[in-house]
CSV table of C-alpha atoms in Angstrom, one decimal:
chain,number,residue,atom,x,y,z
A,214,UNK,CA,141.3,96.0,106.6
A,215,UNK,CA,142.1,92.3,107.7
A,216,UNK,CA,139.6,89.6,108.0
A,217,UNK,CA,140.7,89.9,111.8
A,218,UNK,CA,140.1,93.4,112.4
A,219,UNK,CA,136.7,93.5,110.0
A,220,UNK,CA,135.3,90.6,112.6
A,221,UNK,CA,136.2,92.8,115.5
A,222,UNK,CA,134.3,95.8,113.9
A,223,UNK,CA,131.0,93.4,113.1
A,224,UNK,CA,131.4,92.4,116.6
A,225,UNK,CA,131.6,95.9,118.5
A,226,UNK,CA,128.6,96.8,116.4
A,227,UNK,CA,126.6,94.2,117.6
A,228,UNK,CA,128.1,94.5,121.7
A,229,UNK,CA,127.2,98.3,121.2
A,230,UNK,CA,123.6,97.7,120.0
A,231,UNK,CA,122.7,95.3,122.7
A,232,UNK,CA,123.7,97.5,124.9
A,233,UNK,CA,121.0,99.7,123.6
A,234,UNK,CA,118.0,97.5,123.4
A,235,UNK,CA,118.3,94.1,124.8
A,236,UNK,CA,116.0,92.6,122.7
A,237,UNK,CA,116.7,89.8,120.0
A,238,UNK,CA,115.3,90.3,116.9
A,239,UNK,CA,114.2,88.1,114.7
A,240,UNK,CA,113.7,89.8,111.0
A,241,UNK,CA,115.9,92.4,109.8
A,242,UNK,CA,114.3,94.8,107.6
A,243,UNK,CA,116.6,97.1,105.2
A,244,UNK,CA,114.5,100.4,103.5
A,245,UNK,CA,115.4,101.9,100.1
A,246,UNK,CA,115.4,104.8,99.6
A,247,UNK,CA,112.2,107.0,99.9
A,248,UNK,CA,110.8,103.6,101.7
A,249,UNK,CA,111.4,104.7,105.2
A,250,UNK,CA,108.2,105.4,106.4
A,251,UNK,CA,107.7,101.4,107.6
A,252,UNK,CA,109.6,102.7,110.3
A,253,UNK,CA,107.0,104.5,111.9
A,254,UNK,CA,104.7,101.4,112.0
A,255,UNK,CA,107.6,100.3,114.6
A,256,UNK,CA,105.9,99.8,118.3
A,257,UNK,CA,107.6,100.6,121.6
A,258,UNK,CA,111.1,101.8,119.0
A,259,UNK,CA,114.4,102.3,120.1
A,260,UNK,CA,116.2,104.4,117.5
A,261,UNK,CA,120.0,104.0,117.2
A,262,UNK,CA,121.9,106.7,115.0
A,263,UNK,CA,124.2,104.8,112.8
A,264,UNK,CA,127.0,107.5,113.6
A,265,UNK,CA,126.8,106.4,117.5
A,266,UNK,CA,127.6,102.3,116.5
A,267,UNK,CA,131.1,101.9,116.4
A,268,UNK,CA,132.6,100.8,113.2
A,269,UNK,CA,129.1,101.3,111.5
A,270,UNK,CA,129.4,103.8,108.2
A,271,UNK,CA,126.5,106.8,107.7
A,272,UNK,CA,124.9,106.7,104.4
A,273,UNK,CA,124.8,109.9,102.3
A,274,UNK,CA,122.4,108.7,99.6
A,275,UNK,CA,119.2,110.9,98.9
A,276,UNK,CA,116.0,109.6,101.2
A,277,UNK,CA,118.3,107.1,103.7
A,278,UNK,CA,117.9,108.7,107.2
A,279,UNK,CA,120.6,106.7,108.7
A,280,UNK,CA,118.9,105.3,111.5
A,281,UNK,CA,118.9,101.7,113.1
A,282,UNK,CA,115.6,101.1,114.6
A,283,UNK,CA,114.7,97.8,117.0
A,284,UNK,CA,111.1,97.2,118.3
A,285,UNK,CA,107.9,95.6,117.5
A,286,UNK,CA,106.4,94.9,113.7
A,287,UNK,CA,103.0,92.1,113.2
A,288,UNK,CA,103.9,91.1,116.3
A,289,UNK,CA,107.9,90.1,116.4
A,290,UNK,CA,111.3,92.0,117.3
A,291,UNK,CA,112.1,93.6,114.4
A,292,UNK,CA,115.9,95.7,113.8
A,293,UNK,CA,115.0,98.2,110.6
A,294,UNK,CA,117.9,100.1,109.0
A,295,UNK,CA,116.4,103.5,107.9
A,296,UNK,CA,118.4,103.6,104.8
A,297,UNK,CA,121.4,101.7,103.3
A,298,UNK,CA,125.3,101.7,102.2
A,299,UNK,CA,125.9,101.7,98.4
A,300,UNK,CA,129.7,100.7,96.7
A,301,UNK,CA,129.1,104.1,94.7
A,302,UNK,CA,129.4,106.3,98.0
A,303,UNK,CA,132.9,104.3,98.2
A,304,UNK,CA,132.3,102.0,100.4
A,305,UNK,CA,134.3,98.5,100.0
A,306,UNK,CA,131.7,95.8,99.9
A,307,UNK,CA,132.6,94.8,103.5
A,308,UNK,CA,131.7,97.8,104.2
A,309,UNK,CA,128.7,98.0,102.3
A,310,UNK,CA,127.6,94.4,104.0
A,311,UNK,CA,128.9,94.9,107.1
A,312,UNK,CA,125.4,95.8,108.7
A,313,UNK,CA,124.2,91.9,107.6
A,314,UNK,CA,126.7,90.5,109.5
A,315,UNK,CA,126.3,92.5,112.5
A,316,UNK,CA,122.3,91.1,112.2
A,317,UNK,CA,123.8,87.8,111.9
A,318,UNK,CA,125.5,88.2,114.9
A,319,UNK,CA,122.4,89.5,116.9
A,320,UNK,CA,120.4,86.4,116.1
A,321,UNK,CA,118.5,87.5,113.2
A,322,UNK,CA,116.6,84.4,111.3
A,323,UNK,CA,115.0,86.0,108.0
A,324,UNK,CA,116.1,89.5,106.3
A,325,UNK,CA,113.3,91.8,104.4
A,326,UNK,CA,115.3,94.3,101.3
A,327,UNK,CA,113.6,96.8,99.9
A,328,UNK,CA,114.7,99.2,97.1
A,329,UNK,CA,113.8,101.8,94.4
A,330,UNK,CA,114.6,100.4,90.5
A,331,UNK,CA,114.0,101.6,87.2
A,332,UNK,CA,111.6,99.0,85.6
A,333,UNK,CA,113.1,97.2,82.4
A,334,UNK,CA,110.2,95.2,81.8
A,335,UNK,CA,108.0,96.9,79.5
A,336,UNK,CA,104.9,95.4,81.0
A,337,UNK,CA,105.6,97.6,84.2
A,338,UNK,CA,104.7,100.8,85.7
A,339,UNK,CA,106.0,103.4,87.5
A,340,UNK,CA,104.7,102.3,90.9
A,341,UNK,CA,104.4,98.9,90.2
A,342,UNK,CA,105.6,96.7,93.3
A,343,UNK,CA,107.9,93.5,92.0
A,344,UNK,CA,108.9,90.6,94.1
A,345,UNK,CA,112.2,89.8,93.3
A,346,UNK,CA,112.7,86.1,92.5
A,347,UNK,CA,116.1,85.9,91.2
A,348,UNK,CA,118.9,88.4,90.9
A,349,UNK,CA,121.7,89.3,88.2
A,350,UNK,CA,124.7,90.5,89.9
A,351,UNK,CA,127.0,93.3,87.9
A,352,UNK,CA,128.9,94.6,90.9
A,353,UNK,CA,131.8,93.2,92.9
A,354,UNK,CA,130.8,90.2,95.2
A,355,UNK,CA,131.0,91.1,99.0
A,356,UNK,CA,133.0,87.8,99.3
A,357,UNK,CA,135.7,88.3,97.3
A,358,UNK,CA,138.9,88.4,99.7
A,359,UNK,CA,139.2,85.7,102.9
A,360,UNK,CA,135.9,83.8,103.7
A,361,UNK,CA,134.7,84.3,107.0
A,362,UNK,CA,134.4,80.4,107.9
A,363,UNK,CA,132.2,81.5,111.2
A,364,UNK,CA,129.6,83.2,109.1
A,365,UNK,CA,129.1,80.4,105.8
A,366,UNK,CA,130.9,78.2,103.1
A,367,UNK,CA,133.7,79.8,100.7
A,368,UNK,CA,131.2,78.9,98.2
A,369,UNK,CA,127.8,80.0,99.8
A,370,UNK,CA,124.6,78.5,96.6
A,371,UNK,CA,123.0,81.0,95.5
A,372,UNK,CA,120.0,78.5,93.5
A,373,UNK,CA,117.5,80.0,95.8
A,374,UNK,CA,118.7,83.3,97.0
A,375,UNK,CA,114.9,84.5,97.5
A,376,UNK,CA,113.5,82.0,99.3
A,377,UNK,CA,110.5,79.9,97.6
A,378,UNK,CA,108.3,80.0,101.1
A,379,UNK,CA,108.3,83.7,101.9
A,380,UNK,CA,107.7,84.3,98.0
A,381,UNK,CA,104.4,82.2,98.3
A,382,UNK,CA,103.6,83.6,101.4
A,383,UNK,CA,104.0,87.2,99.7
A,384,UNK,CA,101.8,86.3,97.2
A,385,UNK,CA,99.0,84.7,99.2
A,386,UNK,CA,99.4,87.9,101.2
A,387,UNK,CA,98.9,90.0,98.5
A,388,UNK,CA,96.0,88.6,97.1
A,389,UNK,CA,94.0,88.8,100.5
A,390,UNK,CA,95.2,92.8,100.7
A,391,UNK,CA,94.2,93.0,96.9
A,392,UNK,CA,97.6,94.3,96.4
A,393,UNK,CA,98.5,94.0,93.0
A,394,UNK,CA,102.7,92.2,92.5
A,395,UNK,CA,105.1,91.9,89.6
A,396,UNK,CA,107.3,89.1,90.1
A,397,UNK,CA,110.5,89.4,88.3
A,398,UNK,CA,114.8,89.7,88.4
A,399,UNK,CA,116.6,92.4,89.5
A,400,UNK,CA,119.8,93.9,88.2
A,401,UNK,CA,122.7,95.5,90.1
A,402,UNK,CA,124.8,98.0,88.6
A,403,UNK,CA,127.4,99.7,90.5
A,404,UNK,CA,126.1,103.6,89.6
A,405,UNK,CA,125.9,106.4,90.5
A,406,UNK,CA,125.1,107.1,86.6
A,407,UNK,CA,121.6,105.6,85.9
A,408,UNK,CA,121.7,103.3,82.4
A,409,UNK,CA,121.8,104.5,79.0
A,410,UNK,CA,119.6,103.4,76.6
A,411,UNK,CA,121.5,100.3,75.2
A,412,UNK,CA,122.3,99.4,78.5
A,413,UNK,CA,118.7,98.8,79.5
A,414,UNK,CA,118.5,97.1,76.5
A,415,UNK,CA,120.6,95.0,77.3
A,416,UNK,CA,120.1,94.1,80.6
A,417,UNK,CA,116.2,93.4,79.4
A,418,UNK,CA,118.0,91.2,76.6
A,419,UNK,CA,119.7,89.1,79.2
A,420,UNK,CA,116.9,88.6,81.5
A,421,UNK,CA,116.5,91.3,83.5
A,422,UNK,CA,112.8,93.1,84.5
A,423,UNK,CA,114.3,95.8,87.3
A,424,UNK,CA,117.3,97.3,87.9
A,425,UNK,CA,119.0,99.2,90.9
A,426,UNK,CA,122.7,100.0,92.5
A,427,UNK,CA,122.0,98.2,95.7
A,428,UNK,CA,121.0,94.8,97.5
A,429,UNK,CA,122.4,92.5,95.7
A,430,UNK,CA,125.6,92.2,97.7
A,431,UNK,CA,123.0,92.1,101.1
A,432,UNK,CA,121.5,89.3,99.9
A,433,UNK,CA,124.5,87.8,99.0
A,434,UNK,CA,126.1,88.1,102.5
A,435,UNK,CA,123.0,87.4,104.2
A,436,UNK,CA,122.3,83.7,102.2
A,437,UNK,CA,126.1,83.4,103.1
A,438,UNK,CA,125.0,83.3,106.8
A,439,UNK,CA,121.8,81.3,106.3
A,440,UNK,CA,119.3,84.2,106.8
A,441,UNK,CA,116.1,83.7,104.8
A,442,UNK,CA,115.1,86.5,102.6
A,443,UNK,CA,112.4,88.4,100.5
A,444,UNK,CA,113.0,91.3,98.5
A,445,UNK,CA,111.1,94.0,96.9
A,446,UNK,CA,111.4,96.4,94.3
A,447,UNK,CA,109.1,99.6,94.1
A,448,UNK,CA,109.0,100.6,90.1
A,449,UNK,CA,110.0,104.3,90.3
A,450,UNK,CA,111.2,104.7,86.6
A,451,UNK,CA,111.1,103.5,83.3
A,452,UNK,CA,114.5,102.2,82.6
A,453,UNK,CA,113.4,101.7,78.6
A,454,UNK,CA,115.8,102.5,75.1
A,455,UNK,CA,112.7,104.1,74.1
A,456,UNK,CA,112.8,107.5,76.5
A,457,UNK,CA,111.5,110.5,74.9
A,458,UNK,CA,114.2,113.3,74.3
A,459,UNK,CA,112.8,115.3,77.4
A,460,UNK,CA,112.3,112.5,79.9
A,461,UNK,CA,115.6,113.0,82.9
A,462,UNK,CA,115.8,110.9,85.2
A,463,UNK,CA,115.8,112.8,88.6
A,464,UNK,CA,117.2,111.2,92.5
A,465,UNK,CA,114.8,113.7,93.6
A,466,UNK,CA,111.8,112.3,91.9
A,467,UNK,CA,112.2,108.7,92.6
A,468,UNK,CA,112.2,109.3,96.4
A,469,UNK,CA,108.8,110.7,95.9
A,470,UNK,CA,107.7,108.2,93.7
A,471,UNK,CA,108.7,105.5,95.9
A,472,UNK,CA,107.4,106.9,99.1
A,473,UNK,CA,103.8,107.0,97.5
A,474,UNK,CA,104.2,103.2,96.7
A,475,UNK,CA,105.7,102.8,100.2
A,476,UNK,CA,101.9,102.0,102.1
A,477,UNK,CA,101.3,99.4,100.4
A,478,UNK,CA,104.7,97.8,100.3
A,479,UNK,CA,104.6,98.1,104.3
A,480,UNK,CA,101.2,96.8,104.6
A,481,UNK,CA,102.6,93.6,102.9
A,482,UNK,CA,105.7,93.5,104.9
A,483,UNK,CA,103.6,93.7,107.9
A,484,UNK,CA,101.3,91.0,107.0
A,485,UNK,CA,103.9,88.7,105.9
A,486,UNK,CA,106.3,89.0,108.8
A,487,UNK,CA,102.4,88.6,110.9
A,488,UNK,CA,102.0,85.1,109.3
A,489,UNK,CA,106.1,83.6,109.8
């Protein structure tokens, strides 16, 4: 796929949506997985299959429903993607990104990421919600290949990929809900294996406090068209070099995990995207 004909897609996905729901969002909300119930907080809802939007791919990871929702959240237009593309279901990172572009394209001004991770730090708990402030990226960048000069720079800065204001705002948020935050840096890894021991080693070594196989690249193409974003991280495992000889990681078991942590993440969503 061209840089021509990959434009034409992000544009038929956008024509096609409009013509579902005329209204323009503002914030773009992206759900990890087990963290789709936000969507049902969504007033006066369109719903939008992703397998009706031309060009648009269907996820096939455990607890992402596949479902493109527009409507009303702390009182602004919201578009909310009821789960998410990943490079492991091979997907090209164009691919993978191609949904932040077609936001781009709609009008969208700030973009809210969510995601399950395995906690490196050992100061967290399973459960424990973490605002990502910085990331480290393992995967392939999104912008590798011909820049798309109509969407941002050949080389977008990535100094404050998390924006500073909606991190403050998060916090203040928090402390008025008595919601209790981690505030750390999040690891991409391309999966689908989760880490072995000396891997989570060293990825705590190197700075890391959560780590995950997904919206890194996101937030990469979404800074690249000058969308503001927070992210958050819902601790569903322990990602230590410590596990006991019986612990297994289960996909299963981290959906459940992160759907019990997902009221309070939404309640903070909510508030913040009240108070922009």
């Amino acid at each position: 796929m061209n840089a021509q004909e990959y434009t034409k897609r992000i544009e038929e996905a956008a024509a096609y949506i409009k013509t579902q729901d005329s209204r323009k969002p503002q914030i773009a909300i992206i759900l990890g997985s087990g963290l789709g119930k936000l969507a049902d907080s969504i007033s006066n809802a369109t719903v939008i299959p992703y397998n009706s939007i031309p060009g648009f791919p269907v996820s096939t990871a455990i607890g992402h429903k596949g479902n493109l929702i527009i409507g009303e959240l702390g009182g602004k237009t919201v578009i909310a993607m009821q789960g998410r593309f990943h490079f492991y279901e091979g997907y090209d990172m164009w691919t993978v990104t191609l949904p932040e572009r077609v936001f781009a394209v709609l009008g969208v001004e700030y973009l809210f990421v969510s995601n399950a991770a395995g906690g490196l730090n050992s100061a967290y708990k399973v459960g424990d919600i973490m605002i990502i402030r910085d990331h480290i990226n393992m995967a392939p960048s999104p912008l590798i290949g011909p820049n798309l000069d109509q969407f941002g720079p050949r080389f977008p800065d990535m100094g404050h990929a998390y924006d500073l204001g909606l991190i403050r705002k998060a916090e203040k948020c928090a402390r008025e809900l008595h919601i209790a935050l981690q505030k750390g840096v999040y690891v991409i890894v391309t999966g689908p294996t989760y880490e072995t021991p000396a891997e989570c080693k060293f990825f705590r070594t190197i700075g890391g406090d959560a780590i995950g196989m997904s919206t890194v690249p996101e937030v990469i193409v979404a800074r690249h068209c000058g969308l503001k974003v927070m992210g958050v991280s819902i601790i569903t495992d322990e990602a230590n070099d410590n596990r006991d000889e019986d612990v297994v990681i289960d996909g299963a078991e981290i959906v459940m995990i992160a759907d019990q942590a997902a009221d309070r993440m939404n309640t903070l969503f909510t508030r913040v995207i009240e108070e922009l």
